[in-house]
Amino acid sequence: MNIPSSILTMLVGIGVTLISLWYGQNHGLMPIAASAQASQIDGLFNTMMTLGVGLFILVHGVLLVAVIKYRRREGDNTDGPAWHDNFPLEILWTALPAVIILGIGVYSFEIYNSMGGLDPMGNHDHGTMQSHAKMRGSAIAGTLSDTPQNAPQIQPEKQIALGVGAAPENEGKPADLVVNIMGLQYAWIFTYPESGVSSGELHIPVNSDVQLNLGAQDVLHAFWIPEFRLKQDVIPGRTSELRFTPNKVGEYRVVCAELCGAYHGAMKAVAFVHTQEDFDSWIKEQQIASTQNLEEAVAVNPDKLSDGEFLAPYVRDIKINPESLEQLHPTHH
């Protein structure tokens, strides 16, 4: 039975569309989505994956059919018929990519705006804080006056807005938590201006509006947390910003996505998303650990502590009460 070419073409089109839609939504290539903004990026990626799979099947399907149908038969040494000036086909392969690229461009721009993407026209070295303050979601780092003196400083006079600022619904509202981040060969340093804590790890509370102010001390770096779907170039002499809402408690990788030197591959850190209670507890622990009053740190001055005081933090683990420890003879320790 000969099937009309129009029906065959329609069936092939339906098959390619169904396969593309299924694989585009079930490819499993993305890591877990751990921020409120991640679903928008995933939607854009899935759309591009759907279109890519459809084009891949279409192009390679045509090639495969041509190789089989128009293969050289035995004893046939003639040239094939020359095809030229197929105007409808030229219109199709010109218009189709143009429409796809235009559609993806508009879609991605809408996502960028909904996430709070900063105005690219604002990325000029005007050099004054006033000019940045007028830009929506512009990067204005919190004071670093409370940070340790050996912590890298972000120069406010060189701040330029780059990255992702406040979402439209949070525009004009201060972030729940501000973290200043300095990239240097080969580490990330995280400073919390409100509490004065500095760390080699990023700790943030879940479901809070977090603003990261990023700077570089030496060369170009790129701050990237795949699970948050956020990546931002970090440029020496400029400050960039990432504002987002983590929505899953867990431990995530922080990597540098820009070749920054011989040991670029070792420039890694860990981002911890805590419950609000655990985050508050971590901040308190860091403040105690860094306090100038060493008496508050039990293990700092062990010579001035009794045996019971020294071992008191461990009695829970070794099942001995503090009073029993005080009665032990020093020679038994």
Short mmCIF file of C-alpha atoms in Angstrom, two decimals:
data_model
loop_
_atom_site.label_atom_id
_atom_site.label_comp_id
_atom_site.label_asym_id
_atom_site.label_seq_id
_atom_site.Cartn_x
_atom_site.Cartn_y
_atom_site.Cartn_z
CA MET A 1 0.00 0.00 0.00
CA ASN A 2 1.38 3.34 -1.05
CA ILE A 3 0.97 5.98 1.63
CA PRO A 4 0.58 9.54 0.26
CA SER A 5 3.69 11.62 0.92
CA SER A 6 1.66 14.31 2.68
CA ILE A 7 0.31 11.82 5.22
CA LEU A 8 3.73 10.25 5.66
CA THR A 9 5.28 13.68 6.26
CA MET A 10 2.60 14.51 8.81
CA LEU A 11 3.15 11.24 10.69
CA VAL A 12 6.89 11.79 10.74
CA GLY A 13 6.36 15.33 12.01
CA ILE A 14 4.08 14.12 14.80
CA GLY A 15 6.58 11.43 15.78
CA VAL A 16 9.52 13.85 15.87
CA THR A 17 7.49 16.34 17.91
CA LEU A 18 6.44 13.75 20.49
CA ILE A 19 9.98 12.40 20.88
CA SER A 20 11.38 15.93 21.22
CA LEU A 21 8.81 16.96 23.81
CA TRP A 22 9.34 13.81 25.88
CA TYR A 23 13.14 13.97 25.89
CA GLY A 24 13.17 17.75 26.37
CA GLN A 25 11.26 17.34 29.64
CA ASN A 26 12.90 14.10 30.83
CA HIS A 27 16.59 14.38 29.90
CA GLY A 28 17.81 14.30 33.51
CA LEU A 29 20.91 16.34 32.70
CA MET A 30 20.40 19.08 35.28
CA PRO A 31 21.38 18.75 38.96
CA ILE A 32 18.82 19.23 41.73
CA ALA A 33 17.18 22.66 41.69
CA ALA A 34 17.92 24.35 45.03
CA SER A 35 16.81 27.94 44.51
CA ALA A 36 13.56 29.68 43.67
CA GLN A 37 15.10 30.99 40.45
CA ALA A 38 16.27 27.56 39.26
CA SER A 39 12.89 26.53 37.82
CA GLN A 40 12.94 29.43 35.37
CA ILE A 41 16.41 28.49 34.11
CA ASP A 42 15.32 24.85 33.85
CA GLY A 43 12.30 25.90 31.77
CA LEU A 44 14.54 27.74 29.31
CA PHE A 45 17.01 24.83 29.16
CA ASN A 46 14.20 22.31 28.59
CA THR A 47 12.81 24.44 25.76
CA MET A 48 16.20 24.60 24.06
CA MET A 49 16.69 20.87 24.60
CA THR A 50 13.29 20.15 22.99
CA LEU A 51 14.13 22.27 19.96
CA GLY A 52 17.61 20.81 19.73
CA VAL A 53 16.39 17.22 19.80
CA GLY A 54 13.78 17.97 17.13
CA LEU A 55 16.35 19.58 14.83
CA PHE A 56 18.83 16.77 15.47
CA ILE A 57 16.30 14.10 14.50
CA LEU A 58 15.10 16.11 11.50
CA VAL A 59 18.55 16.83 10.06
CA HIS A 60 20.05 13.40 10.69
CA GLY A 61 16.84 11.69 9.59
CA VAL A 62 16.97 13.45 6.23
CA LEU A 63 20.64 12.53 5.87
CA LEU A 64 19.95 8.89 6.68
CA VAL A 65 17.04 8.65 4.22
CA ALA A 66 19.14 10.32 1.50
CA VAL A 67 22.06 7.95 2.08
CA ILE A 68 19.77 4.91 1.74
CA LYS A 69 17.37 6.05 -0.96
CA TYR A 70 19.86 7.78 -3.22
CA ARG A 71 22.80 5.40 -2.82
CA ARG A 72 24.69 4.42 -5.96
CA ARG A 73 23.37 1.23 -7.52
CA GLU A 74 25.68 -1.39 -8.96
CA GLY A 75 26.68 -0.54 -12.53
CA ASP A 76 25.29 3.00 -12.32
CA ASN A 77 28.17 5.40 -12.98
CA THR A 78 26.06 8.37 -14.06
CA ASP A 79 25.81 11.65 -12.17
CA GLY A 80 22.71 12.38 -10.16
CA PRO A 81 20.29 15.13 -11.15
CA ALA A 82 21.43 18.60 -10.13
CA TRP A 83 19.11 20.49 -7.77
CA HIS A 84 19.28 24.25 -7.62
CA ASP A 85 17.13 27.32 -7.07
CA ASN A 86 14.71 25.60 -4.69
CA PHE A 87 13.25 28.83 -3.41
CA PRO A 88 10.73 27.37 -0.90
CA LEU A 89 13.46 25.22 0.66
CA GLU A 90 15.80 28.20 0.98
CA ILE A 91 13.04 30.21 2.66
CA LEU A 92 12.42 27.33 5.08
CA TRP A 93 16.02 26.86 6.23
CA THR A 94 16.49 30.60 6.57
CA ALA A 95 13.24 31.47 8.31
CA LEU A 96 13.11 28.50 10.68
CA PRO A 97 16.44 29.20 12.47
CA ALA A 98 15.64 32.92 12.56
CA VAL A 99 12.30 32.32 14.25
CA ILE A 100 13.84 29.87 16.74
CA ILE A 101 16.69 32.21 17.67
CA LEU A 102 14.35 35.19 18.00
CA GLY A 103 11.96 33.21 20.19
CA ILE A 104 14.71 31.94 22.49
CA GLY A 105 16.15 35.43 22.74
CA VAL A 106 12.82 36.95 23.81
CA TYR A 107 12.16 34.07 26.23
CA SER A 108 15.59 34.32 27.87
CA PHE A 109 15.30 38.10 28.17
CA GLU A 110 11.95 37.75 29.94
CA ILE A 111 13.47 35.25 32.38
CA TYR A 112 16.45 37.53 32.99
CA ASN A 113 14.10 40.40 33.81
CA SER A 114 11.86 38.30 36.06
CA MET A 115 14.93 37.15 38.01
CA GLY A 116 16.02 40.76 38.57
CA GLY A 117 18.78 40.94 35.97
CA LEU A 118 20.63 44.24 36.22
CA ASP A 119 20.41 46.73 33.37
CA PRO A 120 23.37 46.08 31.02
CA MET A 121 23.30 49.77 30.05
CA GLY A 122 24.30 50.56 33.61
CA ASN A 123 27.66 48.82 33.27
CA HIS A 124 29.81 51.89 32.75
CA ASP A 125 32.65 53.24 34.84
CA HIS A 126 30.95 56.41 35.97
CA GLY A 127 32.86 56.01 39.22
CA THR A 128 30.33 57.46 41.68
CA MET A 129 28.10 55.72 44.15
CA GLN A 130 25.24 58.03 43.23
CA SER A 131 25.07 56.74 39.68
CA HIS A 132 24.81 53.13 40.89
CA ALA A 133 22.15 53.94 43.44
CA LYS A 134 19.81 54.92 40.62
CA MET A 135 20.04 51.53 38.94
CA ARG A 136 17.47 48.92 39.89
CA GLY A 137 19.04 46.35 42.18
CA SER A 138 22.44 48.01 41.86
CA ALA A 139 25.24 46.42 43.83
CA ILE A 140 25.90 48.39 47.01
CA ALA A 141 28.00 46.29 49.34
CA GLY A 142 27.40 46.41 53.06
CA THR A 143 30.04 48.02 55.22
CA LEU A 144 33.19 46.03 55.74
CA SER A 145 34.29 48.03 58.75
CA ASP A 146 33.62 45.08 61.02
CA THR A 147 35.49 42.52 58.97
CA PRO A 148 38.88 41.26 60.05
CA GLN A 149 41.72 43.48 58.97
CA ASN A 150 43.33 40.73 56.94
CA ALA A 151 40.16 40.07 54.94
CA PRO A 152 40.20 41.34 51.34
CA GLN A 153 38.27 44.59 50.95
CA ILE A 154 35.85 45.50 48.17
CA GLN A 155 36.61 49.04 47.04
CA PRO A 156 33.24 50.89 47.00
CA GLU A 157 34.48 53.60 44.66
CA LYS A 158 34.97 50.97 41.95
CA GLN A 159 31.60 49.25 42.26
CA ILE A 160 29.74 48.59 39.05
CA ALA A 161 26.39 46.80 38.90
CA LEU A 162 26.68 43.42 37.18
CA GLY A 163 24.67 40.26 37.65
CA VAL A 164 21.24 39.58 39.11
CA GLY A 165 19.60 41.99 41.53
CA ALA A 166 16.28 42.01 43.33
CA ALA A 167 13.30 40.38 41.63
CA PRO A 168 10.50 42.84 40.68
CA GLU A 169 8.44 41.83 43.73
CA ASN A 170 11.41 42.60 46.04
CA GLU A 171 12.55 45.75 44.30
CA GLY A 172 13.33 48.45 46.85
CA LYS A 173 13.45 45.97 49.73
CA PRO A 174 16.72 45.15 51.49
CA ALA A 175 17.84 41.54 51.33
CA ASP A 176 17.38 39.33 54.40
CA LEU A 177 21.10 38.48 54.36
CA VAL A 178 24.08 40.16 52.66
CA VAL A 179 27.33 38.28 52.13
CA ASN A 180 30.47 39.86 50.67
CA ILE A 181 32.55 37.42 48.65
CA MET A 182 36.14 37.93 47.55
CA GLY A 183 37.71 35.65 44.95
CA LEU A 184 41.47 35.29 44.92
CA GLN A 185 43.91 32.71 43.65
CA TYR A 186 42.76 30.10 44.71
CA ALA A 187 39.98 30.49 47.26
CA TRP A 188 36.69 32.19 48.03
CA ILE A 189 36.40 34.25 51.23
CA PHE A 190 32.90 34.88 52.58
CA THR A 191 32.29 37.84 54.93
CA TYR A 192 29.06 38.61 56.75
CA PRO A 193 29.04 42.41 57.33
CA GLU A 194 26.15 42.35 59.83
CA SER A 195 27.85 39.90 62.19
CA GLY A 196 31.52 40.44 61.31
CA VAL A 197 32.02 36.74 60.59
CA SER A 198 34.47 35.61 57.90
CA SER A 199 34.64 32.05 56.61
CA GLY A 200 35.93 29.86 53.82
CA GLU A 201 32.43 28.41 53.47
CA LEU A 202 29.14 29.94 52.43
CA HIS A 203 26.36 29.46 55.00
CA ILE A 204 22.87 30.80 54.26
CA PRO A 205 19.38 30.18 55.67
CA VAL A 206 16.74 28.47 53.57
CA ASN A 207 13.86 30.50 52.06
CA SER A 208 15.59 33.81 52.75
CA ASP A 209 16.35 36.58 50.29
CA VAL A 210 20.16 36.41 49.96
CA GLN A 211 22.36 39.02 48.31
CA LEU A 212 25.95 38.16 47.38
CA ASN A 213 28.32 41.04 46.60
CA LEU A 214 31.22 39.63 44.63
CA GLY A 215 34.68 41.07 44.05
CA ALA A 216 38.02 39.76 42.81
CA GLN A 217 41.41 40.58 44.30
CA ASP A 218 43.70 39.53 41.47
CA VAL A 219 42.39 37.99 38.24
CA LEU A 220 39.07 37.19 36.58
CA HIS A 221 37.06 34.48 38.36
CA ALA A 222 33.52 33.16 37.94
CA PHE A 223 31.30 32.27 40.90
CA TRP A 224 29.13 29.27 40.09
CA ILE A 225 26.74 27.11 42.11
CA PRO A 226 25.14 24.67 39.63
CA GLU A 227 22.27 23.69 41.94
CA PHE A 228 21.23 27.35 42.27
CA ARG A 229 21.54 27.87 38.46
CA LEU A 230 23.60 30.98 39.17
CA LYS A 231 26.93 31.92 37.64
CA GLN A 232 28.54 35.33 37.57
CA ASP A 233 31.90 36.59 36.35
CA VAL A 234 33.90 38.26 39.12
CA ILE A 235 36.07 41.07 37.77
CA PRO A 236 38.94 42.82 39.61
CA GLY A 237 38.06 46.42 40.38
CA ARG A 238 34.32 45.89 40.01
CA THR A 239 31.57 44.54 42.20
CA SER A 240 28.92 42.21 40.86
CA GLU A 241 25.79 40.96 42.58
CA LEU A 242 23.74 37.80 42.81
CA ARG A 243 20.44 37.88 44.63
CA PHE A 244 18.41 34.72 45.04
CA THR A 245 16.34 32.58 47.39
CA PRO A 246 17.68 29.12 48.34
CA ASN A 247 14.78 26.73 48.89
CA LYS A 248 16.37 23.38 49.77
CA VAL A 249 18.45 22.58 52.82
CA GLY A 250 21.67 20.86 51.82
CA GLU A 251 25.31 21.09 50.86
CA TYR A 252 26.30 22.36 47.42
CA ARG A 253 29.50 22.95 45.47
CA VAL A 254 30.93 26.39 44.82
CA VAL A 255 33.37 26.36 41.92
CA CYS A 256 35.28 28.86 39.84
CA ALA A 257 34.05 28.60 36.24
CA GLU A 258 36.80 30.78 34.76
CA LEU A 259 40.36 29.59 34.12
CA CYS A 260 42.15 31.73 36.71
CA GLY A 261 45.62 30.20 36.93
CA ALA A 262 47.65 27.05 37.36
CA TYR A 263 45.61 25.79 40.33
CA HIS A 264 42.22 26.89 39.01
CA GLY A 265 40.80 23.39 39.51
CA ALA A 266 41.44 23.61 43.25
CA MET A 267 39.45 26.82 43.70
CA LYS A 268 36.43 25.26 45.36
CA ALA A 269 34.25 25.88 48.39
CA VAL A 270 31.04 24.55 49.88
CA ALA A 271 27.69 26.31 50.25
CA PHE A 272 25.54 25.15 53.17
CA VAL A 273 21.83 25.93 53.19
CA HIS A 274 20.56 25.68 56.78
CA THR A 275 17.29 26.09 58.55
CA GLN A 276 17.07 29.53 60.16
CA GLU A 277 17.76 28.03 63.59
CA ASP A 278 20.87 26.19 62.41
CA PHE A 279 22.12 29.28 60.61
CA ASP A 280 21.72 31.44 63.72
CA SER A 281 23.57 28.80 65.72
CA TRP A 282 26.42 28.74 63.17
CA ILE A 283 26.75 32.53 63.26
CA LYS A 284 26.88 32.45 67.06
CA GLU A 285 29.55 29.74 67.04
CA GLN A 286 31.67 31.71 64.61
CA GLN A 287 31.36 34.86 66.69
CA ILE A 288 32.44 33.01 69.84
CA ALA A 289 35.32 31.36 68.01
CA SER A 290 36.59 34.71 66.74
CA THR A 291 35.99 36.74 69.88
CA GLN A 292 38.90 38.51 71.53
CA ASN A 293 37.78 37.21 74.94
CA LEU A 294 39.58 33.90 74.84
CA GLU A 295 38.01 32.82 78.10
CA GLU A 296 34.82 32.09 76.16
CA ALA A 297 36.61 29.53 74.03
CA VAL A 298 37.02 26.46 76.23
CA ALA A 299 40.03 24.97 74.49
CA VAL A 300 42.00 28.21 74.10
CA ASN A 301 43.43 28.49 77.63
CA PRO A 302 43.39 24.92 78.99
CA ASP A 303 46.08 25.73 81.56
CA LYS A 304 43.68 28.05 83.39
CA LEU A 305 40.86 25.52 83.52
CA SER A 306 40.25 22.71 85.97
CA ASP A 307 40.00 19.17 84.67
CA GLY A 308 36.25 19.27 85.05
CA GLU A 309 35.94 22.56 83.17
CA PHE A 310 38.26 21.38 80.42
CA LEU A 311 36.44 18.09 79.85
CA ALA A 312 32.92 19.32 80.55
CA PRO A 313 32.04 19.76 76.83
CA TYR A 314 32.89 16.10 76.28
CA VAL A 315 31.06 14.47 79.17
CA ARG A 316 27.99 13.97 77.05
CA ASP A 317 29.97 11.76 74.69
CA ILE A 318 32.01 9.81 77.26
CA LYS A 319 29.07 9.31 79.68
CA ILE A 320 30.85 10.75 82.76
CA ASN A 321 29.43 13.62 84.78
CA PRO A 322 31.59 16.71 85.63
CA GLU A 323 31.62 15.92 89.37
CA SER A 324 33.29 12.56 88.74
CA LEU A 325 35.91 14.25 86.62
CA GLU A 326 36.81 16.67 89.46
CA GLN A 327 37.49 13.70 91.76
CA LEU A 328 39.97 12.05 89.40
CA HIS A 329 43.61 12.18 90.44
CA PRO A 330 45.82 14.23 88.05
CA THR A 331 48.04 11.22 87.46
CA HIS A 332 45.05 9.38 85.98
CA HIS A 333 44.71 11.86 83.09
#
